[in-house]
Amino acid sequence: MPFELWQGLLIPFAGTTLGAACVFFMRNNLSELVQRALTGFAAGVMVAASIWSLLLPAMEQASDMGQWSFFPAVAGFWLGILFLLGLDRLIPHLHRGSSEAEGVKSSLGKTTMLTLAVALHNIPEGMAVGAVYAGCAYAQLNLRHPAPRVRAMLETLDTPIVVTDRAHLAQLEGIEPPARILLIEELEETPPDAPALAAVRAQMIDADPLYVNFTSGSTGTPKGVVVCHRNVCEFIPCFAETFAITEKDVLANQALFDFDVSVKDIYSGLFTGARVEIVPTAYFTNPTKLMDFLCDRGVTLMVWAVSALCFLTTMNALAYKTPTTLRAILFSGEVMPIKHLHKLQKYLPGVQYVNLYGPTEITCNCTYYILPDRVFAPEEVLPIGHAFPNEKVFLLDENDRLVTEPGQAGELCVSGTALALGYYADPARTAQAFTQNPLNTRWYERIYRTGDLARCDAAGEFYYIGRKDFQIKHMGHRVELGEIEAAAMRCDAVTRACCIFDAEKQRLHLFYTGSCEKTALLAALKTTLPPFMQPNTARQLDELPMNKNGKID
């Protein structure tokens, strides 16, 4: 084969290789301005090659050279340039296999708030991670909630962007949509913008908001609790170390992602490498499917709300099957009824049980109590325990003085790095709940007033009493409604109980579930409660109403 033909074949190959290397270098290392300059230069070379290829035959004839001496080389280089430009257009399509997170990163850029408005168990797991990677905070909304509540959350966030999927688009548009809706399906096809992401992440700090979780507000408007990166980075390593969570664990995620119980599952998994199995919501109406799921997935750790565990015991799910791999059950959200704890211990002996306490405002939990291996009496109250590392928990009386006497009640207050930033776009309620520590007059020490009443024993273990705003005055006495509920729950045939107070008529009303007859229940309470705490009425229900977090509403 003539040398010129070899030359014509070699140069296109060299041009192709050089072109590919240039493309990758341009995309990953050079600024946008330099990329444009190099692209312009390549286009200029291509035009010059075109002109040269047209003039070359005449020039070679005039000089008595072979017509095809250099033409294959020039034409080959032209083809190499074309391949370079074609490859640059092809590369974005190679990224389509990346997660939904990549699409979020590119589409949002420097947006300061991302709201994920989808049915949360159907959300792609990478979506929230992508939002965070793009420098955004996320607030996950559940479209199963009533439209007025979702609308109130959107109004609070005042965000220009909501992410949803096509299946929920019409529902979201019916709730006064924001300025811009991004579809998950389209984000999956969007290539990442590496320079924009690098610029955003270079400006991020640990005090930036990570997520916003909504809790009920006394005014009827949900409060958006803003938790920052530092809060989670402080709490999760302590949580994982305290309960020896490792990459060998399998966590069964029970809570929806808009409930902060799920934060312990998600971020413990990310921190330790543990596997997180998301339990389908529908299984909490089908106990056999739920137990099959827990057993088949080899679950080792359950960080669940008390109401979800009470579902297992009430429906006798544990009599059907129990996961042999389970090593620990951590519960929170409500006071664990002793009778339900007994059922758990009966079917799951040898499992470690932990009572967790803490409102959303302090990033998941601030105290814990590892239950000893013994049977608790029906009238006993489980301690909420002592503080996690690097958190200070103490009690203040009505005059903001430190409670030091064992058994004396006070408002439970918390300080430390895990305290949330406050309530989103609500400085008034933030200032009311997050205050200067009245015990410290020398420097600024921010504390969170939980509004919960508690007491501390001589060993330093805290006990939850009830809500400060649930403490009523009846017949001249201060009464904790939770104490009445606990007394009702000690009756064998009562499964759940809730007591409310009609302040206008000065009457106590008890609602309960279970097979206990109303007259028998009222008679039993007369033997355990003083007259000023005895319910005036009792009403038996098939089930008690629950709020979005699975707590009694």
Short mmCIF file of C-alpha atoms in Angstrom, two decimals, residues 64-348:
data_model
loop_
_atom_site.label_atom_id
_atom_site.label_comp_id
_atom_site.label_asym_id
_atom_site.label_seq_id
_atom_site.Cartn_x
_atom_site.Cartn_y
_atom_site.Cartn_z
CA ASP A 64 3.72 17.39 -11.20
CA MET A 65 2.95 15.66 -7.86
CA GLY A 66 0.54 12.77 -7.53
CA GLN A 67 -3.02 14.01 -7.19
CA TRP A 68 -3.65 11.91 -4.03
CA SER A 69 -0.34 12.43 -2.28
CA PHE A 70 -1.57 14.58 0.61
CA PHE A 71 -5.31 14.65 0.06
CA PRO A 72 -6.05 11.57 2.28
CA ALA A 73 -4.16 13.19 5.13
CA VAL A 74 -6.08 16.47 4.91
CA ALA A 75 -9.40 14.70 4.38
CA GLY A 76 -8.62 12.35 7.28
CA PHE A 77 -7.89 15.24 9.61
CA TRP A 78 -11.17 16.85 8.53
CA LEU A 79 -13.00 13.61 9.41
CA GLY A 80 -11.17 13.55 12.77
CA ILE A 81 -12.41 17.06 13.53
CA LEU A 82 -15.95 16.06 12.58
CA PHE A 83 -15.70 13.06 14.91
CA LEU A 84 -14.43 15.33 17.69
CA LEU A 85 -17.43 17.61 17.38
CA GLY A 86 -19.81 14.67 17.10
CA LEU A 87 -18.31 13.04 20.18
CA ASP A 88 -18.81 16.22 22.17
CA ARG A 89 -22.52 16.08 21.33
CA LEU A 90 -22.65 12.39 22.16
CA ILE A 91 -21.08 12.62 25.62
CA PRO A 92 -24.11 14.14 27.40
CA HIS A 93 -26.17 11.12 26.33
CA LEU A 94 -23.68 8.84 28.06
CA HIS A 95 -24.68 10.41 31.39
CA ARG A 96 -28.35 9.38 31.13
CA GLY A 97 -27.73 6.40 33.34
CA SER A 98 -26.83 8.66 36.28
CA SER A 99 -29.26 9.08 39.14
CA GLU A 100 -32.09 11.57 39.44
CA ALA A 101 -29.74 13.51 41.68
CA GLU A 102 -27.60 14.52 38.71
CA GLY A 103 -30.60 16.12 37.01
CA VAL A 104 -31.50 18.06 40.11
CA LYS A 105 -27.96 19.39 40.40
CA SER A 106 -27.94 20.81 36.89
CA SER A 107 -31.48 22.14 36.84
CA LEU A 108 -31.39 23.94 40.18
CA GLY A 109 -27.93 25.46 40.23
CA LYS A 110 -27.86 28.07 42.98
CA THR A 111 -31.49 27.70 44.11
CA THR A 112 -31.67 28.01 47.89
CA MET A 113 -34.70 25.80 48.55
CA LEU A 114 -36.00 22.68 46.88
CA THR A 115 -39.39 21.23 47.79
CA LEU A 116 -40.05 17.63 46.83
CA ALA A 117 -43.81 17.32 46.45
CA VAL A 118 -44.58 13.67 45.72
CA ALA A 119 -46.01 10.63 47.47
CA LEU A 120 -42.92 10.18 49.56
CA HIS A 121 -42.48 6.40 49.45
CA ASN A 122 -42.48 6.64 45.67
CA ILE A 123 -39.74 9.27 45.59
CA PRO A 124 -36.43 8.24 43.97
CA GLU A 125 -33.98 7.87 46.84
CA GLY A 126 -31.35 10.00 45.07
CA MET A 127 -33.60 13.05 44.75
CA ALA A 128 -32.99 14.55 48.20
CA VAL A 129 -29.28 13.70 47.94
CA GLY A 130 -29.14 15.46 44.58
CA ALA A 131 -30.82 18.54 46.03
CA VAL A 132 -28.29 18.68 48.84
CA TYR A 133 -25.40 18.14 46.42
CA ALA A 134 -26.67 21.10 44.41
CA GLY A 135 -26.49 23.32 47.48
CA CYS A 136 -30.21 23.27 48.23
CA ALA A 137 -32.21 22.37 51.29
CA TYR A 138 -35.17 20.05 50.80
CA ALA A 139 -38.65 19.97 52.29
CA GLN A 140 -40.58 16.86 51.43
CA LEU A 141 -44.34 17.22 51.14
CA ASN A 142 -46.82 14.39 51.23
CA LEU A 143 -49.66 14.89 48.75
CA ARG A 144 -51.75 12.39 50.73
CA HIS A 145 -52.22 15.16 53.29
CA PRO A 146 -55.23 17.48 52.97
CA ALA A 147 -54.76 20.14 50.31
CA PRO A 148 -55.07 23.06 52.80
CA ARG A 149 -52.14 21.69 54.83
CA VAL A 150 -49.95 21.22 51.75
CA ARG A 151 -50.91 24.71 50.60
CA ALA A 152 -49.95 26.14 54.01
CA MET A 153 -46.54 24.45 53.76
CA LEU A 154 -45.93 25.83 50.27
CA GLU A 155 -46.94 29.30 51.44
CA THR A 156 -44.51 29.03 54.35
CA LEU A 157 -41.66 27.89 52.12
CA ASP A 158 -42.47 30.48 49.46
CA THR A 159 -40.30 28.39 47.13
CA PRO A 160 -40.23 28.97 43.36
CA ILE A 161 -39.52 25.30 42.63
CA VAL A 162 -41.36 22.08 43.39
CA VAL A 163 -40.32 18.66 42.10
CA THR A 164 -42.96 16.05 41.39
CA ASP A 165 -43.70 13.31 38.87
CA ARG A 166 -46.26 13.21 36.07
CA ALA A 167 -48.61 11.04 38.13
CA HIS A 168 -48.99 13.80 40.75
CA LEU A 169 -48.67 16.84 38.50
CA ALA A 170 -52.41 17.54 38.21
CA GLN A 171 -52.91 17.20 41.97
CA LEU A 172 -50.05 19.59 42.67
CA GLU A 173 -51.28 22.13 40.12
CA GLY A 174 -54.62 22.14 41.94
CA ILE A 175 -52.91 23.35 45.13
CA GLU A 176 -51.89 26.80 43.88
CA PRO A 177 -48.60 25.70 42.28
CA PRO A 178 -45.36 27.64 42.60
CA ALA A 179 -43.72 29.49 39.74
CA ARG A 180 -41.83 26.45 38.47
CA ILE A 181 -42.51 22.71 38.61
CA LEU A 182 -39.77 20.24 37.68
CA LEU A 183 -40.71 16.72 36.65
CA ILE A 184 -38.63 13.81 37.88
CA GLU A 185 -38.90 12.15 34.49
CA GLU A 186 -37.29 15.17 32.80
CA LEU A 187 -34.62 15.54 35.48
CA GLU A 188 -33.51 11.98 34.79
CA GLU A 189 -32.63 13.07 31.24
CA THR A 190 -30.76 16.23 32.26
CA PRO A 191 -26.94 16.09 32.21
CA PRO A 192 -25.05 17.58 35.17
CA ASP A 193 -23.36 20.96 34.92
CA ALA A 194 -20.04 20.25 36.65
CA PRO A 195 -18.70 23.86 36.70
CA ALA A 196 -21.96 25.21 38.19
CA LEU A 197 -21.99 22.48 40.82
CA ALA A 198 -18.39 23.13 41.76
CA ALA A 199 -19.11 26.85 42.16
CA VAL A 200 -22.13 26.17 44.37
CA ARG A 201 -20.39 23.63 46.58
CA ALA A 202 -17.38 25.89 47.03
CA GLN A 203 -19.65 28.36 48.84
CA MET A 204 -21.42 25.83 51.09
CA ILE A 205 -20.91 25.86 54.87
CA ASP A 206 -22.06 23.50 57.60
CA ALA A 207 -24.58 26.05 58.90
CA ASP A 208 -26.52 25.94 55.61
CA PRO A 209 -30.02 24.40 55.88
CA LEU A 210 -30.18 20.71 55.07
CA TYR A 211 -33.92 20.03 55.33
CA VAL A 212 -37.18 21.49 56.60
CA ASN A 213 -39.57 19.24 58.52
CA PHE A 214 -43.05 20.48 59.35
CA THR A 215 -44.66 19.99 62.75
CA SER A 216 -48.08 21.01 63.98
CA GLY A 217 -48.46 24.61 65.10
CA SER A 218 -50.71 25.81 67.90
CA THR A 219 -52.05 28.55 65.61
CA GLY A 220 -53.16 26.00 63.03
CA THR A 221 -50.28 26.83 60.65
CA PRO A 222 -47.60 24.11 60.36
CA LYS A 223 -44.15 25.12 61.60
CA GLY A 224 -41.19 24.36 59.35
CA VAL A 225 -38.23 23.27 61.49
CA VAL A 226 -34.97 24.14 59.71
CA VAL A 227 -32.16 21.64 60.38
CA CYS A 228 -28.67 22.39 59.06
CA HIS A 229 -25.80 20.16 57.93
CA ARG A 230 -23.92 20.67 61.19
CA ASN A 231 -26.90 19.41 63.22
CA VAL A 232 -27.05 16.08 61.39
CA CYS A 233 -23.26 15.73 61.17
CA GLU A 234 -23.13 16.14 64.94
CA PHE A 235 -25.99 13.83 65.89
CA ILE A 236 -25.75 10.87 63.49
CA PRO A 237 -22.17 9.77 64.38
CA CYS A 238 -23.13 9.81 68.09
CA PHE A 239 -26.32 7.91 67.33
CA ALA A 240 -24.52 5.30 65.23
CA GLU A 241 -21.73 4.83 67.77
CA THR A 242 -24.12 4.61 70.75
CA PHE A 243 -26.09 1.77 69.18
CA ALA A 244 -23.18 0.14 67.31
CA ILE A 245 -24.65 0.59 63.83
CA THR A 246 -22.32 -0.76 61.13
CA GLU A 247 -22.32 -1.65 57.45
CA LYS A 248 -23.58 -5.11 58.44
CA ASP A 249 -26.89 -3.74 59.73
CA VAL A 250 -30.19 -3.67 57.89
CA LEU A 251 -32.56 -0.88 58.99
CA ALA A 252 -36.29 -1.14 58.32
CA ASN A 253 -37.48 2.37 57.51
CA GLN A 254 -41.03 2.75 58.86
CA ALA A 255 -41.50 6.52 58.80
CA LEU A 256 -42.27 8.66 55.78
CA PHE A 257 -39.48 10.99 54.76
CA ASP A 258 -41.34 14.06 56.07
CA PHE A 259 -41.15 12.63 59.61
CA ASP A 260 -37.82 13.07 61.42
CA VAL A 261 -37.77 9.43 62.60
CA SER A 262 -36.69 8.68 59.02
CA VAL A 263 -33.64 10.95 59.39
CA LYS A 264 -32.05 8.36 61.67
CA ASP A 265 -32.58 5.66 59.06
CA ILE A 266 -31.43 7.64 56.02
CA TYR A 267 -28.34 9.28 57.46
CA SER A 268 -27.27 6.34 59.62
CA GLY A 269 -27.25 4.31 56.41
CA LEU A 270 -25.24 6.96 54.57
CA PHE A 271 -22.80 7.36 57.47
CA THR A 272 -22.14 3.68 58.22
CA GLY A 273 -22.94 1.95 54.93
CA ALA A 274 -25.81 0.03 56.53
CA ARG A 275 -28.61 -1.06 54.20
CA VAL A 276 -31.91 0.78 54.57
CA GLU A 277 -35.03 -1.12 53.54
CA ILE A 278 -38.07 1.11 52.96
CA VAL A 279 -41.18 -0.66 54.22
CA PRO A 280 -44.14 -0.12 51.83
CA THR A 281 -46.83 1.95 53.53
CA ALA A 282 -49.54 -0.51 52.50
CA TYR A 283 -47.93 -3.22 54.66
CA PHE A 284 -49.01 -1.36 57.80
CA THR A 285 -52.56 -2.51 57.07
CA ASN A 286 -51.45 -6.07 56.37
CA PRO A 287 -49.53 -7.56 59.32
CA THR A 288 -48.58 -10.81 57.55
CA LYS A 289 -47.01 -8.97 54.62
CA LEU A 290 -45.24 -6.68 57.05
CA MET A 291 -43.71 -9.56 59.00
CA ASP A 292 -42.79 -11.41 55.79
CA PHE A 293 -40.99 -8.26 54.62
CA LEU A 294 -39.02 -7.85 57.86
CA CYS A 295 -38.00 -11.50 57.87
CA ASP A 296 -37.17 -11.77 54.17
CA ARG A 297 -34.99 -8.64 54.26
CA GLY A 298 -33.03 -9.81 57.31
CA VAL A 299 -33.78 -6.68 59.32
CA THR A 300 -31.42 -6.16 62.27
CA LEU A 301 -32.53 -2.74 63.54
CA MET A 302 -35.93 -1.07 63.85
CA VAL A 303 -36.07 2.65 64.69
CA TRP A 304 -39.84 3.01 64.81
CA ALA A 305 -42.57 5.20 66.21
CA VAL A 306 -44.43 3.75 69.20
CA SER A 307 -47.70 3.70 67.23
CA ALA A 308 -46.15 1.47 64.55
CA LEU A 309 -44.93 -1.02 67.16
CA CYS A 310 -48.36 -0.98 68.81
CA PHE A 311 -49.80 -1.98 65.44
CA LEU A 312 -47.68 -5.14 65.54
CA THR A 313 -48.83 -6.06 69.03
CA THR A 314 -52.48 -5.08 68.56
CA MET A 315 -52.80 -7.10 65.34
CA ASN A 316 -50.92 -10.09 66.84
CA ALA A 317 -48.45 -9.89 63.97
CA LEU A 318 -45.63 -11.31 66.08
CA ALA A 319 -47.60 -14.52 66.68
CA TYR A 320 -47.41 -15.15 62.93
CA LYS A 321 -43.67 -14.64 62.44
CA THR A 322 -40.71 -12.84 63.99
CA PRO A 323 -37.42 -11.78 62.36
CA THR A 324 -34.62 -13.90 63.83
CA THR A 325 -32.00 -11.37 62.68
CA LEU A 326 -33.41 -8.52 64.77
CA ARG A 327 -31.00 -7.26 67.46
CA ALA A 328 -32.49 -3.91 68.57
CA ILE A 329 -35.75 -1.94 68.63
CA LEU A 330 -35.53 1.81 69.22
CA PHE A 331 -38.84 3.60 69.76
CA SER A 332 -39.93 7.22 70.13
CA GLY A 333 -42.75 9.69 69.47
CA GLU A 334 -45.04 8.70 72.35
CA VAL A 335 -44.94 7.00 75.73
CA MET A 336 -44.57 3.25 75.19
CA PRO A 337 -47.53 1.47 76.90
CA ILE A 338 -46.10 -1.19 79.22
CA LYS A 339 -48.58 -3.83 78.06
CA HIS A 340 -47.40 -3.44 74.47
CA LEU A 341 -43.78 -3.60 75.62
CA HIS A 342 -44.56 -6.89 77.37
CA LYS A 343 -45.90 -8.35 74.11
CA LEU A 344 -42.80 -7.27 72.23
CA GLN A 345 -40.54 -8.79 74.86
CA LYS A 346 -42.55 -12.00 74.87
CA TYR A 347 -42.10 -12.66 71.16
CA LEU A 348 -38.69 -10.98 70.78
#
